[in-house]
Short mmCIF file of C-alpha atoms in Angstrom, two decimals:
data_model
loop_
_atom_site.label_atom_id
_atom_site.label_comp_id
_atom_site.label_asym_id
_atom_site.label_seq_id
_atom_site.Cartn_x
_atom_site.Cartn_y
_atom_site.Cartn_z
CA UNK A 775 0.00 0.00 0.00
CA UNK A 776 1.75 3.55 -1.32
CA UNK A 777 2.17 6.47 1.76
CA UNK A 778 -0.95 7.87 0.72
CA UNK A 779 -3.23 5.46 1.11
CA UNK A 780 -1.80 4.24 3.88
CA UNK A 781 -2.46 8.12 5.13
CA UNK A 782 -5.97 8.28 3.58
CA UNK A 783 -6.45 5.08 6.10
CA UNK A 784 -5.23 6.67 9.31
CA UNK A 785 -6.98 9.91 8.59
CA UNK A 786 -10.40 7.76 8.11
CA UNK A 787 -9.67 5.90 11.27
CA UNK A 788 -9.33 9.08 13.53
CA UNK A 789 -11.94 10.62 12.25
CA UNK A 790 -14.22 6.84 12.64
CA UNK A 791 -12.72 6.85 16.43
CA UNK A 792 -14.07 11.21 16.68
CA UNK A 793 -17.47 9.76 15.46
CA UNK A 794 -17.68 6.50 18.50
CA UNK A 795 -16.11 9.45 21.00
CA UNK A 796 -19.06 12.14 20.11
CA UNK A 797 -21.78 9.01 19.68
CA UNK A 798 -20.78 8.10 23.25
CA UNK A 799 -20.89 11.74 24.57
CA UNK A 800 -24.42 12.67 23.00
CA UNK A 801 -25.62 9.58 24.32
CA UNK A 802 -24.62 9.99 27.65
CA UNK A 803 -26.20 13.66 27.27
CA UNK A 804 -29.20 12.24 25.95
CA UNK A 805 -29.21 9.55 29.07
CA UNK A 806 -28.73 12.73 31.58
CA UNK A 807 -31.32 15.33 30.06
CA UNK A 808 -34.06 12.62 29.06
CA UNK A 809 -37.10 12.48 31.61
CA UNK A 810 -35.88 9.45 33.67
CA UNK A 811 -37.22 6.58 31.95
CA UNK A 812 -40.82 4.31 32.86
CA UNK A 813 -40.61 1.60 34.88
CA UNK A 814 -43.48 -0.07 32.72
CA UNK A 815 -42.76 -3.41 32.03
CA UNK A 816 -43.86 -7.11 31.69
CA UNK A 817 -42.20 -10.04 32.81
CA UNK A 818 -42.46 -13.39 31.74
CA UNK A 819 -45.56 -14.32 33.86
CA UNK A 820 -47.60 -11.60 32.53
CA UNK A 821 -46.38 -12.09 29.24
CA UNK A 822 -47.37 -15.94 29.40
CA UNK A 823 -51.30 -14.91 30.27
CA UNK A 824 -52.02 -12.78 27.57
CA UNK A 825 -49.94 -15.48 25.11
CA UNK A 826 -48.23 -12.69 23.33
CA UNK A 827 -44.77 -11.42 22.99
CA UNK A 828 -43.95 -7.81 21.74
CA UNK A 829 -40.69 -7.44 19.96
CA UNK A 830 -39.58 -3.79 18.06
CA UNK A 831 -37.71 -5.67 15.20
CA UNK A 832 -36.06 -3.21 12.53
CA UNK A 833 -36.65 -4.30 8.59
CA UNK A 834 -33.26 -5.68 6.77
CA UNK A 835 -32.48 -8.21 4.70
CA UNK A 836 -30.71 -10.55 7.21
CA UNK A 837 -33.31 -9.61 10.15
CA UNK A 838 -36.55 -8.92 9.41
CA UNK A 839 -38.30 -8.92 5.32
CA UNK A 840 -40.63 -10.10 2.95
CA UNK A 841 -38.48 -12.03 0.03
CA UNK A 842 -40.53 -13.82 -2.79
CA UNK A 843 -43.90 -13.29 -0.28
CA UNK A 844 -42.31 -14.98 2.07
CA UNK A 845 -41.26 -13.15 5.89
CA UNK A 846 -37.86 -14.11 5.90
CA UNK A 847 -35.24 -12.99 8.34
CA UNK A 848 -32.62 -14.21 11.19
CA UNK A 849 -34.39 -12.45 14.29
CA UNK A 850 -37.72 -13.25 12.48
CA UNK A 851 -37.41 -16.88 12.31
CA UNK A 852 -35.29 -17.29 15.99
CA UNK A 853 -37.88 -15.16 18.00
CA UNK A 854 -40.57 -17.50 15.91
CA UNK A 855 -38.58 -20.53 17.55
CA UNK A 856 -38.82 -19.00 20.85
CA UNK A 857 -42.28 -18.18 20.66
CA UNK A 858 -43.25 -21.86 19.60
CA UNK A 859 -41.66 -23.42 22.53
CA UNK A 860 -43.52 -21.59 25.45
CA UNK A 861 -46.92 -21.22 23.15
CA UNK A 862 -46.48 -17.55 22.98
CA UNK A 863 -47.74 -15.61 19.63
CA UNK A 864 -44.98 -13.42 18.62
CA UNK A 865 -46.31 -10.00 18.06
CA UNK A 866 -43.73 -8.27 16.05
CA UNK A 867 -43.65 -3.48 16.04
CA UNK A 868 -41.97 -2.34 13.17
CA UNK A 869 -39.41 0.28 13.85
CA UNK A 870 -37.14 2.88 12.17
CA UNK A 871 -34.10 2.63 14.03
CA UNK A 872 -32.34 2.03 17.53
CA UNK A 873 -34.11 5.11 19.59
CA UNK A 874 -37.58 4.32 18.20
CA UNK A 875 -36.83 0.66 19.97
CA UNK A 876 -35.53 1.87 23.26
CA UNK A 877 -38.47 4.68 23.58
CA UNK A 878 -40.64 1.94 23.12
CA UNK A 879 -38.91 -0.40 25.47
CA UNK A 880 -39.03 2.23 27.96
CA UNK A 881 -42.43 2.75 27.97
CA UNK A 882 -43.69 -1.17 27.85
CA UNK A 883 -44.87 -1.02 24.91
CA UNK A 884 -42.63 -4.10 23.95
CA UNK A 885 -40.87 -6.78 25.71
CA UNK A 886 -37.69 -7.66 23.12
CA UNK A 887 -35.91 -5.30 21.47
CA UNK A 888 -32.72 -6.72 19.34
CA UNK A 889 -29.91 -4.70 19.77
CA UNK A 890 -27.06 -4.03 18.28
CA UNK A 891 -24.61 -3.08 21.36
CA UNK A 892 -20.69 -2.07 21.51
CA UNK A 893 -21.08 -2.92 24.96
CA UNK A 894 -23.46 -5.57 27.00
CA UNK A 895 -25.00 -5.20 30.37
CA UNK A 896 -27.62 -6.90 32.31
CA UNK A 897 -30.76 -5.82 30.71
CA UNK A 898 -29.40 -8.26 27.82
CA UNK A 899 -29.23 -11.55 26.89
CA UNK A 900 -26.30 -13.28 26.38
CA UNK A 901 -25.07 -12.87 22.34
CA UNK A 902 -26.76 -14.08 19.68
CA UNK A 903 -24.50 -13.26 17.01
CA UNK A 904 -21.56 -11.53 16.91
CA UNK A 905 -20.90 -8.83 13.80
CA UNK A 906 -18.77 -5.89 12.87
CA UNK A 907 -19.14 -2.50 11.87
CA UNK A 908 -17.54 -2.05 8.24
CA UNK A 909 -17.68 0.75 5.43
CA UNK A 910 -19.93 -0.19 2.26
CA UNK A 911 -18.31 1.86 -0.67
CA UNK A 912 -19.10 2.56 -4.27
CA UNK A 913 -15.18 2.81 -4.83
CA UNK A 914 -12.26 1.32 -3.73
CA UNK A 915 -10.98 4.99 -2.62
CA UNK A 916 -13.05 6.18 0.03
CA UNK A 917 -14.65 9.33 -0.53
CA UNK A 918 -14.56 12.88 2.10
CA UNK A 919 -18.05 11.97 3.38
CA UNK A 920 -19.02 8.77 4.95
CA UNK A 921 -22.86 8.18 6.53
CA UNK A 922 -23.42 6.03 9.19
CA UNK A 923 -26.93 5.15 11.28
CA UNK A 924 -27.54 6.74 14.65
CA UNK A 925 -29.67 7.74 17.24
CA UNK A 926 -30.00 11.25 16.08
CA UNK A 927 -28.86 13.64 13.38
CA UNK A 928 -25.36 15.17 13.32
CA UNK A 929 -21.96 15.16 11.50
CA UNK A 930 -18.79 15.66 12.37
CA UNK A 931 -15.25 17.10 10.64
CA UNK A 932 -11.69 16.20 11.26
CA UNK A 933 -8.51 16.18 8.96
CA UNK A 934 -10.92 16.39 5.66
CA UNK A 935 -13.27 13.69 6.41
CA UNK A 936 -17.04 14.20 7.65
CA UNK A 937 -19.09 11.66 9.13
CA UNK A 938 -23.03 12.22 9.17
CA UNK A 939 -24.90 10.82 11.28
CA UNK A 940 -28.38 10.02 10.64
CA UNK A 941 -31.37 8.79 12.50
CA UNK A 942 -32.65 6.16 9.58
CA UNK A 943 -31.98 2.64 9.68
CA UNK A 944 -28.62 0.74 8.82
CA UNK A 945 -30.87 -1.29 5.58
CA UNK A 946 -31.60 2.42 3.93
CA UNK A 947 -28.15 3.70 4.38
CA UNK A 948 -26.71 0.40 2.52
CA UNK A 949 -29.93 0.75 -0.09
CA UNK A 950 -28.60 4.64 -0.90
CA UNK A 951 -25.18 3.25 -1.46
CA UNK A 952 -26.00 0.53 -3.72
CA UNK A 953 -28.54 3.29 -5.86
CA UNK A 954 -25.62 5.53 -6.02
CA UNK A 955 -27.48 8.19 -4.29
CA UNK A 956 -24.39 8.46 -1.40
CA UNK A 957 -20.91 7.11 -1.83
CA UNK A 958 -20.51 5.13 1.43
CA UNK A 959 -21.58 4.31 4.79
CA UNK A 960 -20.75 2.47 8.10
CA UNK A 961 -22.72 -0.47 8.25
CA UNK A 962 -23.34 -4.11 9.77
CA UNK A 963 -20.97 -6.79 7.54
CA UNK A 964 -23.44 -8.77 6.79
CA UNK A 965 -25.71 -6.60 5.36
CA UNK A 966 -22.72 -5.05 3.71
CA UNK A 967 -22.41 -8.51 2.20
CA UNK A 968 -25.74 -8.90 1.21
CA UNK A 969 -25.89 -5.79 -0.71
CA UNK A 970 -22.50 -6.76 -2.41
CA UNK A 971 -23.48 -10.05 -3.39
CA UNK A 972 -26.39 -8.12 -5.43
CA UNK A 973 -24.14 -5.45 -6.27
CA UNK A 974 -20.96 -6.55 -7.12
CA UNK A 975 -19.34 -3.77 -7.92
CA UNK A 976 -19.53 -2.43 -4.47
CA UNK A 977 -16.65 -2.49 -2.21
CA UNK A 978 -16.21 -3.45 1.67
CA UNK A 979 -13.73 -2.07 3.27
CA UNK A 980 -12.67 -3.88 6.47
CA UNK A 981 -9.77 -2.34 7.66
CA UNK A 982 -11.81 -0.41 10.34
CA UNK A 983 -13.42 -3.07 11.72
CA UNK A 984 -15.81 -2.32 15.04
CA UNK A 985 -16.91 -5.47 16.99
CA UNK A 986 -20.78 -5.61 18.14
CA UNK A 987 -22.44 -8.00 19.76
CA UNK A 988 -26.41 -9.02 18.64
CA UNK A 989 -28.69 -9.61 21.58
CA UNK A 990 -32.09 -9.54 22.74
CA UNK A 991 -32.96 -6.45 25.54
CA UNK A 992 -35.39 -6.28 27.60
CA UNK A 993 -36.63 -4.39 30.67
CA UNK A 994 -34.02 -4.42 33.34
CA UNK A 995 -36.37 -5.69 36.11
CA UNK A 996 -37.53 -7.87 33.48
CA UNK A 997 -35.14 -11.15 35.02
CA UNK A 998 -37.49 -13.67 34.59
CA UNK A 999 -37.82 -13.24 31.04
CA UNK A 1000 -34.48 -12.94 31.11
CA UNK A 1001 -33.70 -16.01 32.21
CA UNK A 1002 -36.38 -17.89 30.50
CA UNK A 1003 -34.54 -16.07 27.32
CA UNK A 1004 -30.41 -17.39 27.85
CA UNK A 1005 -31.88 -20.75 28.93
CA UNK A 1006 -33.52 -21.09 25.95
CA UNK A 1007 -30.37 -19.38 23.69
CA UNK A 1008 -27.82 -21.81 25.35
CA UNK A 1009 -30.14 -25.00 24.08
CA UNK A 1010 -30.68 -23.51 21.05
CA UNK A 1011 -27.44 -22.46 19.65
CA UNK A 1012 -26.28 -25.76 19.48
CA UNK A 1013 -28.64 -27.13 16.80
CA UNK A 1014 -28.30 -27.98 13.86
CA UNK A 1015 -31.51 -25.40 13.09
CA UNK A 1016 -29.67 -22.65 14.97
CA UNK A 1017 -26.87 -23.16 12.56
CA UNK A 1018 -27.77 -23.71 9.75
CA UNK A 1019 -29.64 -20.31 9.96
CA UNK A 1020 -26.77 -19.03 10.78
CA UNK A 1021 -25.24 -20.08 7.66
CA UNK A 1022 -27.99 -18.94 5.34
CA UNK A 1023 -28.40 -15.80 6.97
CA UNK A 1024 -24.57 -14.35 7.38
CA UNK A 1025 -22.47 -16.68 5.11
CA UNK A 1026 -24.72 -18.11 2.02
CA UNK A 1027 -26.77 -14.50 1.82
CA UNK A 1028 -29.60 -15.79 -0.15
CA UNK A 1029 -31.62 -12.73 -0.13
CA UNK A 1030 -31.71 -10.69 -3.26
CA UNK A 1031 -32.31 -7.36 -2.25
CA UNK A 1032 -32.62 -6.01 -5.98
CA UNK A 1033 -35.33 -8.22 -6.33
CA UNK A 1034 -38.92 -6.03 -6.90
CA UNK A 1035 -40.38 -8.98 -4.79
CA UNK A 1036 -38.02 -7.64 -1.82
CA UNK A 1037 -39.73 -5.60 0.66
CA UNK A 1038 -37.09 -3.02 1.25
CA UNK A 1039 -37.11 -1.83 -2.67
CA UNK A 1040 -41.41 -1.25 -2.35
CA UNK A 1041 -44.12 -2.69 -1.97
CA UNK A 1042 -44.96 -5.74 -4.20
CA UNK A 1043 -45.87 -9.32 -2.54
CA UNK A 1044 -46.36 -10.77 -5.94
CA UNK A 1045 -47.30 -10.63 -9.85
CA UNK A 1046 -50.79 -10.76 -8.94
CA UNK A 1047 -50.77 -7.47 -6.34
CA UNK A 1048 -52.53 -4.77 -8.99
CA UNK A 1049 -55.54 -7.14 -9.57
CA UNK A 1050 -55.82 -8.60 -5.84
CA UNK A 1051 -56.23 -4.71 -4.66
CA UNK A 1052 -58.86 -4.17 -7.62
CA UNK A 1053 -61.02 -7.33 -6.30
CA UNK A 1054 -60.51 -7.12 -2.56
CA UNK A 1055 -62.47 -3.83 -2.70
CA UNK A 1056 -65.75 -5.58 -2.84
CA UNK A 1057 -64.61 -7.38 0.47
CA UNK A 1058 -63.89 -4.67 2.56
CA UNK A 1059 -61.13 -6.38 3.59
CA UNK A 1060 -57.42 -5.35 3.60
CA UNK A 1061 -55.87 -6.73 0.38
CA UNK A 1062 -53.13 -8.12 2.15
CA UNK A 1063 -54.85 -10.37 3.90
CA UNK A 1064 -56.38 -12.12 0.71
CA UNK A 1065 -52.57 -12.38 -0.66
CA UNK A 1066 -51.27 -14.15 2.42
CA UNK A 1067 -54.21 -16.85 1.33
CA UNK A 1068 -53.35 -17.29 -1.88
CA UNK A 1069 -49.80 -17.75 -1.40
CA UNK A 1070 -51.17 -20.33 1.44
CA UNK A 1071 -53.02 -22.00 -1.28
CA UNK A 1072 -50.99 -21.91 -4.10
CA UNK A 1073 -47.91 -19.95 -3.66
CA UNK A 1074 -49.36 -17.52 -6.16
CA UNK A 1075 -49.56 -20.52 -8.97
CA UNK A 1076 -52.32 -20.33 -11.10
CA UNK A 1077 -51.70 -23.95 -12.56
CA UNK A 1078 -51.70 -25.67 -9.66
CA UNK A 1079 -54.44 -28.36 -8.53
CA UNK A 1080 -54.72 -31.01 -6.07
CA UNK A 1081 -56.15 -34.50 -5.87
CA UNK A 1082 -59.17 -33.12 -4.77
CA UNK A 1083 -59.63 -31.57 -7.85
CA UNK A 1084 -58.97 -28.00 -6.46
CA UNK A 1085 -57.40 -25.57 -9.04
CA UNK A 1086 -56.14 -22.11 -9.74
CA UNK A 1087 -54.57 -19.46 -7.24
CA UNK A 1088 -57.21 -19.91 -4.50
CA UNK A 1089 -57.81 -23.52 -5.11
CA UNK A 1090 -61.36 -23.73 -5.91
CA UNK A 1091 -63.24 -26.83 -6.12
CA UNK A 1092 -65.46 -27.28 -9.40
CA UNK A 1093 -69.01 -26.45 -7.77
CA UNK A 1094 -66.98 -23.29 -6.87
CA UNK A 1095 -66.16 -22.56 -10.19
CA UNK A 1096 -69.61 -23.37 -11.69
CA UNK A 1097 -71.36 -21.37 -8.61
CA UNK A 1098 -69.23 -18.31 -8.53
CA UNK A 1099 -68.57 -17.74 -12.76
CA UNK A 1100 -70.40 -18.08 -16.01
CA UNK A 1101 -70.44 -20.80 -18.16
CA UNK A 1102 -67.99 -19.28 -20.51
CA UNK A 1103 -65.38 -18.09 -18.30
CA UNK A 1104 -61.85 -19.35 -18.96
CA UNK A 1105 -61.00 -20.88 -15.50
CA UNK A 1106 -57.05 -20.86 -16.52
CA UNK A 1107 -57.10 -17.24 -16.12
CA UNK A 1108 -55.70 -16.17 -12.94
CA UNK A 1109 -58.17 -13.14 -12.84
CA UNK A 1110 -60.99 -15.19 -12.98
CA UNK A 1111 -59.65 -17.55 -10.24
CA UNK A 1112 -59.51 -14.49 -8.20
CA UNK A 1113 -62.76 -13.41 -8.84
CA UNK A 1114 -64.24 -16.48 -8.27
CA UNK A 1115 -62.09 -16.78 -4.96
CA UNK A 1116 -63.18 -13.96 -3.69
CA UNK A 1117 -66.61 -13.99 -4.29
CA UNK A 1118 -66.46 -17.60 -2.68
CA UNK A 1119 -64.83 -15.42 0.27
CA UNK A 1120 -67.47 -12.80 0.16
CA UNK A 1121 -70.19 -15.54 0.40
CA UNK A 1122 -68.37 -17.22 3.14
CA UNK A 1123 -68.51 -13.79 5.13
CA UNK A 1124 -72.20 -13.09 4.40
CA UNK A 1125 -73.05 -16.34 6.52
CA UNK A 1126 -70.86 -15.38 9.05
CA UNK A 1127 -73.09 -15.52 12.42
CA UNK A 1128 -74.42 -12.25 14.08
CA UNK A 1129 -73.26 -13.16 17.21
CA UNK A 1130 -69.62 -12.51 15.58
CA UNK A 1131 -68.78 -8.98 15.71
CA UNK A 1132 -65.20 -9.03 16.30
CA UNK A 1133 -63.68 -7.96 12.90
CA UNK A 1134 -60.70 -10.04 13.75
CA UNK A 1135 -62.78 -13.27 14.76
CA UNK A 1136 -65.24 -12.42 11.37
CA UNK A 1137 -62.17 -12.91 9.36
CA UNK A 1138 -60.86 -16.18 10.98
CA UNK A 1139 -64.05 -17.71 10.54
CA UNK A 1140 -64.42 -17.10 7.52
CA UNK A 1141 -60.73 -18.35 6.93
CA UNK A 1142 -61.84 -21.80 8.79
CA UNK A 1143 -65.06 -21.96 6.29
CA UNK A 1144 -62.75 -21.72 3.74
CA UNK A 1145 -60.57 -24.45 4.58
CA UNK A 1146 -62.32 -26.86 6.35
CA UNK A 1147 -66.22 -26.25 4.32
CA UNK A 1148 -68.66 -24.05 5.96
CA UNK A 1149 -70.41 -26.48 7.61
CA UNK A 1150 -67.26 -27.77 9.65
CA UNK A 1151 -67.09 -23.86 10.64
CA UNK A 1152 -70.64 -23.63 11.39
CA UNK A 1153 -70.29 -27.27 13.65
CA UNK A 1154 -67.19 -25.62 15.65
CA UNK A 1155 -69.60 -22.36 15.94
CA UNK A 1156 -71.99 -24.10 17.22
CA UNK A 1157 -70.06 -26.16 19.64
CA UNK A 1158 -68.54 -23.19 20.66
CA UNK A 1159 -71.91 -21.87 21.30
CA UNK A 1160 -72.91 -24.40 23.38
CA UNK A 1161 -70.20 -25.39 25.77
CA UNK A 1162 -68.97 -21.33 26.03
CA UNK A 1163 -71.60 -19.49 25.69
CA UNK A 1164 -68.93 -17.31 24.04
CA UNK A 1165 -68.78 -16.90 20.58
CA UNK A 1166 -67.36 -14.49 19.76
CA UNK A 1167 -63.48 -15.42 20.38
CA UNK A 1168 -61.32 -16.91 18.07
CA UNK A 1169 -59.81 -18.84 21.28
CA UNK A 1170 -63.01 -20.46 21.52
CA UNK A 1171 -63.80 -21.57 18.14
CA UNK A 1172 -60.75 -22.95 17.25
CA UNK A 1173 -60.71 -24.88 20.33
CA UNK A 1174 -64.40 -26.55 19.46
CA UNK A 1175 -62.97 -26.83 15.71
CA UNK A 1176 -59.64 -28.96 16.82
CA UNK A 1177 -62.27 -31.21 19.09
CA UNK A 1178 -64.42 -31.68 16.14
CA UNK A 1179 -61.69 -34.86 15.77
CA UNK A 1180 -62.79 -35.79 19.11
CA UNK A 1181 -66.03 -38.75 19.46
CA UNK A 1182 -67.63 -36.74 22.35
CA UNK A 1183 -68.01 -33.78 20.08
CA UNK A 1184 -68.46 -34.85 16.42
CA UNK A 1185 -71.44 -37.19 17.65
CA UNK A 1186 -72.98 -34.24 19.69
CA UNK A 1187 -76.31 -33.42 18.39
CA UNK A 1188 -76.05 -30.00 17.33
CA UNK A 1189 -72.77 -31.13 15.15
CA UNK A 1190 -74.58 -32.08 11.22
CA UNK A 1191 -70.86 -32.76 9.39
CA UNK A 1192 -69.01 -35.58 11.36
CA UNK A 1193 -66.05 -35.82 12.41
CA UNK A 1194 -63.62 -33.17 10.71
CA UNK A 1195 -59.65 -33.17 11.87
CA UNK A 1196 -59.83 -29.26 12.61
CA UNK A 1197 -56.34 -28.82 13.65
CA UNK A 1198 -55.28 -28.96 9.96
CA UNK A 1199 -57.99 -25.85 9.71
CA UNK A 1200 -56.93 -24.16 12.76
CA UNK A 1201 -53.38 -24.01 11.57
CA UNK A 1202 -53.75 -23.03 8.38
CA UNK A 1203 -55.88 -19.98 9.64
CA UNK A 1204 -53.30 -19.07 11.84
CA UNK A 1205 -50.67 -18.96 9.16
CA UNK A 1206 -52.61 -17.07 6.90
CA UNK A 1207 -53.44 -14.46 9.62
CA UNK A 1208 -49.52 -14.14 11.18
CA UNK A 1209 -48.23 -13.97 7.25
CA UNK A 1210 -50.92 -11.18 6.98
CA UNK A 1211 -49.00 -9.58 9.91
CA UNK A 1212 -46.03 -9.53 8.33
CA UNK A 1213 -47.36 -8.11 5.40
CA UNK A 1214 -48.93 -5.67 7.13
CA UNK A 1215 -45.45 -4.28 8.70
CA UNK A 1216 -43.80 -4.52 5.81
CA UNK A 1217 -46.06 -4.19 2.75
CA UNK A 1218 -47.50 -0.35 2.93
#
């Protein structure tokens, strides 16, 4: 390396080690003039009666995405694994960056938030992962002004070189590198790799390497979740699951984040997005929601059938072909499956009973009619009815719908289909309706 690059590195390394020395200042000025911060907070008891866990989760390519209609992401997929072993639904809250997490931390609205730290302490769980800091480039020289993600806006100027600092997220800082729109930022390796893979012409420059550590925080009085988390992360790093994510996630990067189907570059799901907004109108419904059930159905294939004899991107029977289109209509057309689909869905929600007012339980049962036939639904509604006297809960129904495999129920009198395995049903509702979420925080 000639004397002046070797110069042009030192200079960008003092004026890197400025930016971490002001960072660390502001924050602890930010720490001493903030109103002190709520003690709101739930622990894992509370947590475990209300079944839900709130995590702030920041959208990038190795975290947190939709990729080919599909959420994707390392945090994603790991707080999915956690959720699944104490029967908690994971409740996911979009965020923008690292001070939109910790506000919301702070005030209980969430019980997670993954952090990126320079340092640990004991609000945090032991590491996850553990990643660098590097510079994403669009040339091998490094240009006079370098961005990099932070708290708050500011920049700083020493020996020629400015740093700004910026309050958006890490993922848009790498996307305006890669569009050309700045010349290089300060940003996690591997989605520095990720964007290089799909860029190739971008450089990494690792010669100013920061080390970080990837955990889960939570409230510091927060111990038993705590707890409940590292016992968990110490079984769970040493499976072959664990690490094989590992590998997909930070070594065989197989997220393409040029791809228009990648939710960090807009807003498409699929091919079929224009014509499932047009149709969903007459619904009511949010379009999103009738996307997460095709791809449940048919992974957005309009060629697909079954042995059944279903067919098309909603996988309609015949009779549902022959009730819900005219005679002429060319049933290989993937608007027409829609149509058909979703007039099949409307009809579904018209015999929805009155006793159901809960929008959210309205559109699970229709999503169990659906699957199962509406008179499995209407058996596990009335079953529901009977034993509950509550109806209106999604807990109950797909309780009474799982027992519909059970003899005590399916011979019961008010029961007219038989016996019906409902936990098929019951899952695939819930899948359609925690996809939906996903493309709800990521799809605008």
């Amino acid at each position: 390396m000639g004397s002046e690059a070797r110069i042009s590195r030192i200079t960008v390394m003092s004026s890197l080690l400025m930016w971490i020395i002001v960072a660390i200042i502001k924050f602890c000025i930010d720490e001493i003039t903030e109103e002190p911060q709520s003690t709101i907070y739930r622990d894992f008891g509370q947590i475990a009666e209300t079944q839900t866990l709130n995590v702030a989760l920041a959208e990038n390519a190795t975290e947190y995405c939709i990729f080919n209609a599909i959420p994707r992401g390392f945090q994603l997929e790991t707080l999915d694994d956690f959720c699944k072993e104490y029967d908690l639904e994971l409740n996911i809250i979009p965020i923008g960056n690292d001070y939109s997490a910790e506000k919301l931390l702070a005030e209980g609205k969430c019980d997670i938030i993954v952090k990126h730290a320079f340092t640990t302490d004991s609000s945090m769980s032991q590491p996850l992962l553990h990643s660098s800091l590097v510079i994403l480039s669009q040339t091998k020289d490094l240009p006079d002004t370098i961005y990099a993600a932070g708290e708050q806006n500011f920049r700083i100027t020493h020996n020629g070189k400015t740093i700004i600092c910026t309050s958006i997220s890490q993922e848009k800082i790498a996307r305006k590198v890669a569009s050309g729109e700045i010349n290089a930022a300060i940003c996690d390796s591997a989605l520095a790799l990720t964007y290089q893979k799909a860029n190739p012409r971008l450089q990494i420059d690792t010669s100013i390497c920061i080390a970080q550590e990837i955990v889960w925080k939570t409230n510091p009085e927060a111990q038993t979740l705590r707890d409940s988390i590292n016992a968990w992360l110490t079984r769970e790093m040493e499976t072959k699951k664990y690490k094989l994510r590992h590998e997909i996630y930070y070594s065989y990067i197989n997220i393409n984040v040029s791809s228009k189907y990648y939710s960090g570059n807009g807003n498409k799901i699929s091919a079929y997005d224009d014509l499932i907004r047009k149709h969903s109108k007459k619904l009511q419904w949010d379009w999103r929601y009738i996307a997460s059930l095709i791809y449940e159905e048919s992974h957005f294939n309009p060629n697909i059938s079954n042995p059944s004899g279903a067919y098309g991107i909603m996988q309609l029977m015949p009779a549902a072909y022959q009730k819900f289109t005219h005679d002429s209509a060319n049933i290989s057309d993937p608007e027409v499956q829609l149509m058909a689909g979703i007039k099949h869905v409307d009809y579904l929600k018209k015999r929805t009973p009155e006793t159901i007012t809960d929008t959210a339980v309205i559109i699970r049962y229709v999503l169990m009619g659906y699957n199962a036939g509406h008179g499995h639904a209407e058996d596990a509604y009335h079953l529901a009815e009977k034993y509950s006297g509550n109806t209106n809960s999604w807990h109950n129904l797909a309780e009474y719908m799982k027992l519909l495999n059970e003899r005590e129920f399916y011979t019961d009198p008010v029961v007219k289909c038989g016996k019906y395995k409902g936990s098929r049903t019951v899952a695939f509702t819930r899948s359609v309706v925690d996809r939906y979420k996903h493309y709800r925080n990521l799809i605008k």
